[in-house]
Short mmCIF file of C-alpha atoms in Angstrom, two decimals:
data_model
loop_
_atom_site.label_atom_id
_atom_site.label_comp_id
_atom_site.label_asym_id
_atom_site.label_seq_id
_atom_site.Cartn_x
_atom_site.Cartn_y
_atom_site.Cartn_z
CA MET A 599 14.89 -15.44 29.30
CA ALA A 600 16.35 -18.31 31.33
CA GLU A 601 18.98 -20.45 29.68
CA PRO A 602 17.92 -24.06 29.04
CA VAL A 603 19.23 -26.70 31.41
CA LYS A 604 21.85 -28.74 29.59
CA ILE A 605 21.88 -32.51 29.92
CA LYS A 606 24.81 -34.47 28.55
CA ILE A 607 24.29 -38.20 28.11
CA TRP A 608 27.20 -40.51 27.36
CA SER A 609 26.08 -43.69 25.63
CA ASP A 610 27.13 -46.47 23.29
CA TYR A 611 24.91 -47.96 20.59
CA VAL A 612 25.59 -51.52 21.80
CA CYS A 613 24.51 -50.74 25.38
CA PRO A 614 20.87 -51.82 25.95
CA PHE A 615 20.60 -49.71 29.10
CA CYS A 616 21.33 -46.60 27.02
CA MET A 617 18.28 -47.33 24.90
CA LEU A 618 16.22 -48.06 28.01
CA ALA A 619 17.23 -44.68 29.45
CA GLU A 620 15.33 -42.86 26.70
CA GLY A 621 11.91 -43.46 28.31
CA PRO A 622 12.76 -42.11 31.79
CA LEU A 623 14.48 -39.14 30.14
CA GLU A 624 11.41 -38.29 28.08
CA GLU A 625 9.15 -38.74 31.10
CA ALA A 626 11.32 -36.52 33.30
CA ILE A 627 11.45 -33.58 30.89
CA LYS A 628 7.84 -33.84 29.67
CA ASP A 629 6.15 -31.97 32.52
CA VAL A 630 9.08 -30.47 34.39
CA GLY A 631 8.28 -26.96 33.17
CA VAL A 632 11.90 -26.18 32.32
CA GLU A 633 13.47 -25.83 28.89
CA VAL A 634 15.99 -28.63 28.47
CA ASP A 635 18.81 -29.05 25.94
CA VAL A 636 19.80 -32.72 25.60
CA GLU A 637 23.16 -33.55 24.03
CA TRP A 638 24.10 -37.16 23.37
CA MET A 639 27.79 -37.89 23.81
CA PRO A 640 29.73 -40.87 22.44
CA PHE A 641 31.48 -43.47 24.54
CA GLU A 642 32.96 -46.67 23.09
CA LEU A 643 32.63 -49.50 25.57
CA ARG A 644 35.02 -51.70 23.58
CA PRO A 645 37.14 -49.62 21.19
CA HIS A 646 39.20 -51.31 18.50
CA PRO A 647 41.27 -53.48 18.80
CA GLN A 648 39.70 -54.74 22.02
CA PRO A 649 37.46 -57.73 21.18
CA THR A 650 33.73 -57.06 21.24
CA LEU A 651 31.18 -59.39 22.84
CA ARG A 652 29.52 -62.39 21.19
CA PRO A 653 25.88 -63.25 21.88
CA GLU A 654 26.63 -66.98 21.71
CA ASP A 655 28.96 -66.72 24.72
CA GLU A 656 27.59 -67.04 28.23
CA TYR A 657 27.92 -63.44 29.40
CA LEU A 658 25.44 -61.61 27.14
CA PRO A 659 22.48 -64.01 27.47
CA SER A 660 23.06 -64.09 31.23
CA ILE A 661 23.04 -60.31 31.75
CA TRP A 662 20.07 -59.91 29.44
CA GLU A 663 17.98 -62.49 31.31
CA ARG A 664 19.01 -61.14 34.70
CA ALA A 665 18.82 -57.38 34.11
CA VAL A 666 17.95 -56.16 30.60
CA TYR A 667 14.73 -58.06 29.90
CA PRO A 668 13.22 -57.44 33.39
CA MET A 669 13.90 -53.70 33.12
CA ALA A 670 12.57 -53.59 29.55
CA ARG A 671 9.34 -55.26 30.65
CA ARG A 672 8.90 -52.76 33.49
CA LEU A 673 9.48 -49.85 31.12
CA GLY A 674 7.36 -51.32 28.32
CA VAL A 675 10.21 -51.32 25.80
CA ASP A 676 10.50 -53.84 22.97
CA ILE A 677 14.15 -54.91 22.98
CA THR A 678 15.95 -58.12 21.99
CA LEU A 679 19.52 -59.34 22.32
CA PRO A 680 20.89 -58.90 18.78
CA ALA A 681 22.30 -61.96 17.02
CA VAL A 682 25.04 -59.90 15.32
CA SER A 683 28.30 -61.66 16.18
CA PRO A 684 30.70 -60.37 17.15
CA GLN A 685 29.00 -57.16 18.20
CA PRO A 686 30.05 -54.20 16.04
CA TYR A 687 32.61 -51.58 16.84
CA THR A 688 30.76 -48.27 17.07
CA ALA A 689 33.40 -45.72 16.09
CA LEU A 690 32.12 -45.43 12.52
CA ALA A 691 28.51 -45.07 13.68
CA PHE A 692 29.62 -42.31 16.04
CA GLU A 693 31.41 -40.50 13.25
CA GLY A 694 28.04 -40.64 11.52
CA TYR A 695 26.47 -39.15 14.63
CA GLN A 696 28.77 -36.14 14.35
CA TYR A 697 27.59 -35.65 10.77
CA ALA A 698 23.96 -35.98 11.88
CA ALA A 699 24.42 -33.55 14.78
CA GLU A 700 25.96 -30.98 12.47
CA HIS A 701 22.85 -31.26 10.29
CA GLY A 702 20.42 -30.93 13.21
CA LEU A 703 19.42 -34.60 13.34
CA GLY A 704 21.66 -35.96 16.08
CA THR A 705 18.89 -37.13 18.40
CA ALA A 706 16.88 -38.72 15.58
CA TYR A 707 20.02 -40.51 14.38
CA ASN A 708 20.79 -41.79 17.89
CA GLN A 709 17.28 -43.15 18.34
CA ARG A 710 17.44 -44.85 14.93
CA MET A 711 20.74 -46.53 15.79
CA PHE A 712 19.34 -48.01 19.00
CA ARG A 713 16.25 -49.36 17.27
CA ALA A 714 18.20 -50.72 14.33
CA PHE A 715 20.46 -52.73 16.62
CA PHE A 716 18.13 -53.79 19.42
CA GLN A 717 14.87 -54.19 17.50
CA GLU A 718 15.96 -54.99 13.94
CA ASN A 719 19.21 -56.91 14.43
CA GLN A 720 21.14 -54.65 12.04
CA ASP A 721 24.94 -54.54 12.05
CA LEU A 722 25.99 -50.98 12.90
CA GLY A 723 29.56 -51.72 11.92
CA GLU A 724 28.66 -51.90 8.22
CA ILE A 725 28.85 -48.65 6.29
CA ASP A 726 25.98 -49.64 3.94
CA VAL A 727 23.72 -50.20 6.94
CA LEU A 728 24.66 -46.83 8.44
CA VAL A 729 24.08 -45.01 5.15
CA ALA A 730 20.61 -46.50 4.76
CA LEU A 731 19.67 -45.62 8.34
CA ALA A 732 20.99 -42.10 7.89
CA GLY A 733 18.77 -41.70 4.85
CA GLU A 734 15.76 -42.85 6.87
CA VAL A 735 16.18 -39.98 9.34
CA GLY A 736 16.48 -37.42 6.54
CA LEU A 737 20.23 -37.15 5.97
CA ASP A 738 21.77 -36.98 2.52
CA GLU A 739 23.02 -40.51 1.89
CA ALA A 740 25.75 -39.56 -0.58
CA GLY A 741 27.12 -36.84 1.68
CA PHE A 742 26.94 -39.13 4.70
CA ARG A 743 28.76 -41.97 2.93
CA ALA A 744 31.48 -39.63 1.68
CA ALA A 745 32.00 -38.21 5.18
CA LEU A 746 32.46 -41.68 6.65
CA ALA A 747 34.68 -42.88 3.79
CA ASP A 748 36.90 -39.81 4.07
CA GLY A 749 37.04 -39.80 7.88
CA THR A 750 35.73 -36.23 7.87
CA TYR A 751 34.40 -36.47 11.43
CA ARG A 752 37.02 -38.80 12.89
CA ALA A 753 38.89 -36.04 14.70
CA ARG A 754 35.66 -34.62 16.12
CA HIS A 755 34.70 -38.06 17.41
CA GLN A 756 38.09 -38.47 19.06
CA GLU A 757 37.72 -35.06 20.66
CA ALA A 758 34.35 -36.16 22.07
CA LEU A 759 35.97 -39.30 23.49
CA ARG A 760 38.59 -37.14 25.19
CA GLU A 761 35.78 -35.15 26.81
CA ALA A 762 34.35 -38.41 28.13
CA ALA A 763 37.75 -39.26 29.57
CA ALA A 764 38.02 -35.79 31.14
CA HIS A 765 34.70 -36.43 32.89
CA ARG A 766 35.96 -39.87 33.94
CA VAL A 767 33.09 -41.66 32.26
CA GLN A 768 33.57 -45.38 32.76
CA SER A 769 30.08 -46.76 32.25
CA VAL A 770 27.02 -45.84 30.21
CA PRO A 771 24.54 -44.34 30.36
CA THR A 772 26.12 -41.52 32.35
CA MET A 773 24.23 -38.23 32.56
CA LEU A 774 25.47 -34.82 33.65
CA VAL A 775 22.74 -32.37 34.65
CA GLY A 776 24.33 -29.19 35.93
CA ASP A 777 26.57 -30.44 38.74
CA THR A 778 24.55 -33.65 39.22
CA ARG A 779 25.98 -36.85 37.81
CA ILE A 780 23.70 -39.84 37.30
CA GLU A 781 25.11 -43.22 36.29
CA GLY A 782 22.80 -45.92 34.98
CA VAL A 783 19.17 -45.75 33.87
CA PRO A 784 17.71 -42.87 35.93
CA ARG A 785 14.44 -42.76 37.79
CA PRO A 786 12.27 -40.00 36.28
CA ALA A 787 11.85 -38.33 39.69
CA GLN A 788 15.62 -38.40 40.24
CA LEU A 789 16.26 -36.80 36.87
CA ARG A 790 13.49 -34.25 37.30
CA LYS A 791 14.99 -33.13 40.62
CA ALA A 792 18.41 -32.77 39.00
CA ILE A 793 16.90 -30.58 36.27
CA LEU A 794 15.15 -28.33 38.77
CA ASP A 795 18.30 -28.10 40.91
CA ALA A 796 20.32 -27.11 37.84
CA GLN A 797 17.77 -24.46 36.92
CA ALA A 798 17.89 -23.00 40.44
CA GLN A 799 21.68 -22.98 40.36
CA GLN A 800 21.67 -21.17 37.01
CA ALA A 801 19.24 -18.58 38.37
CA GLU A 802 21.45 -17.96 41.40
CA GLY A 803 24.41 -17.54 39.11
CA ASP A 804 22.69 -14.54 37.55
CA VAL A 805 22.67 -12.84 40.96
CA TYR A 806 25.67 -14.08 42.92
CA GLY A 807 29.33 -14.03 42.03
CA ALA A 808 29.62 -10.47 40.66
CA SER A 809 32.58 -8.41 41.88
CA CYS A 810 34.62 -5.25 41.29
CA GLY A 811 38.37 -5.11 40.78
CA ILE A 812 41.03 -2.69 42.04
CA ASP A 813 41.26 -1.23 38.54
CA GLY A 814 37.75 0.12 38.92
CA SER A 815 36.10 -2.43 36.66
CA CYS A 816 32.87 -4.07 37.78
#
């Protein structure tokens, strides 16, 4: 049986384009006829102590009017510039993601974070908010809270950030499909082609590359 094509997606919960990328991703994999394994990867756009953005400043309303809202309308996505000020640091939420992923609910958790911030104006930097959202997706609230309070997944989150650095991720969303790198919200056709190319490459790998050594091993 063919191995699933792996897609890694680096994102941040305060990036509206990361939420908007969900639709094209779902559309691309829906009818592609290939088994796909999607793994969401963390990337902090503004890690502590770098200041985060404020919606009352000029930059955020400007970029939303110029780029976010037009794209959201084209994609049919309900999304609003959150009033949370300053915008939250996302390290704690990403530690929660590691807990969720370990319990098989990483994707559901990710989707809930995006909707909580961009549709419900919830502050993802508050542990009480994160605990309640985790409970909504089926995670044990007490266990989740304890993991965040104890920093149980802090090292794992930092390791994930180092992987982002190793891949030279500098903007989100960034997707890696086989050897194909896609930065920004992808076109479904573009992503579908990358998936099919990755599948073909994996199939060739089953045939090509074998060799024998001078010690007689093959």
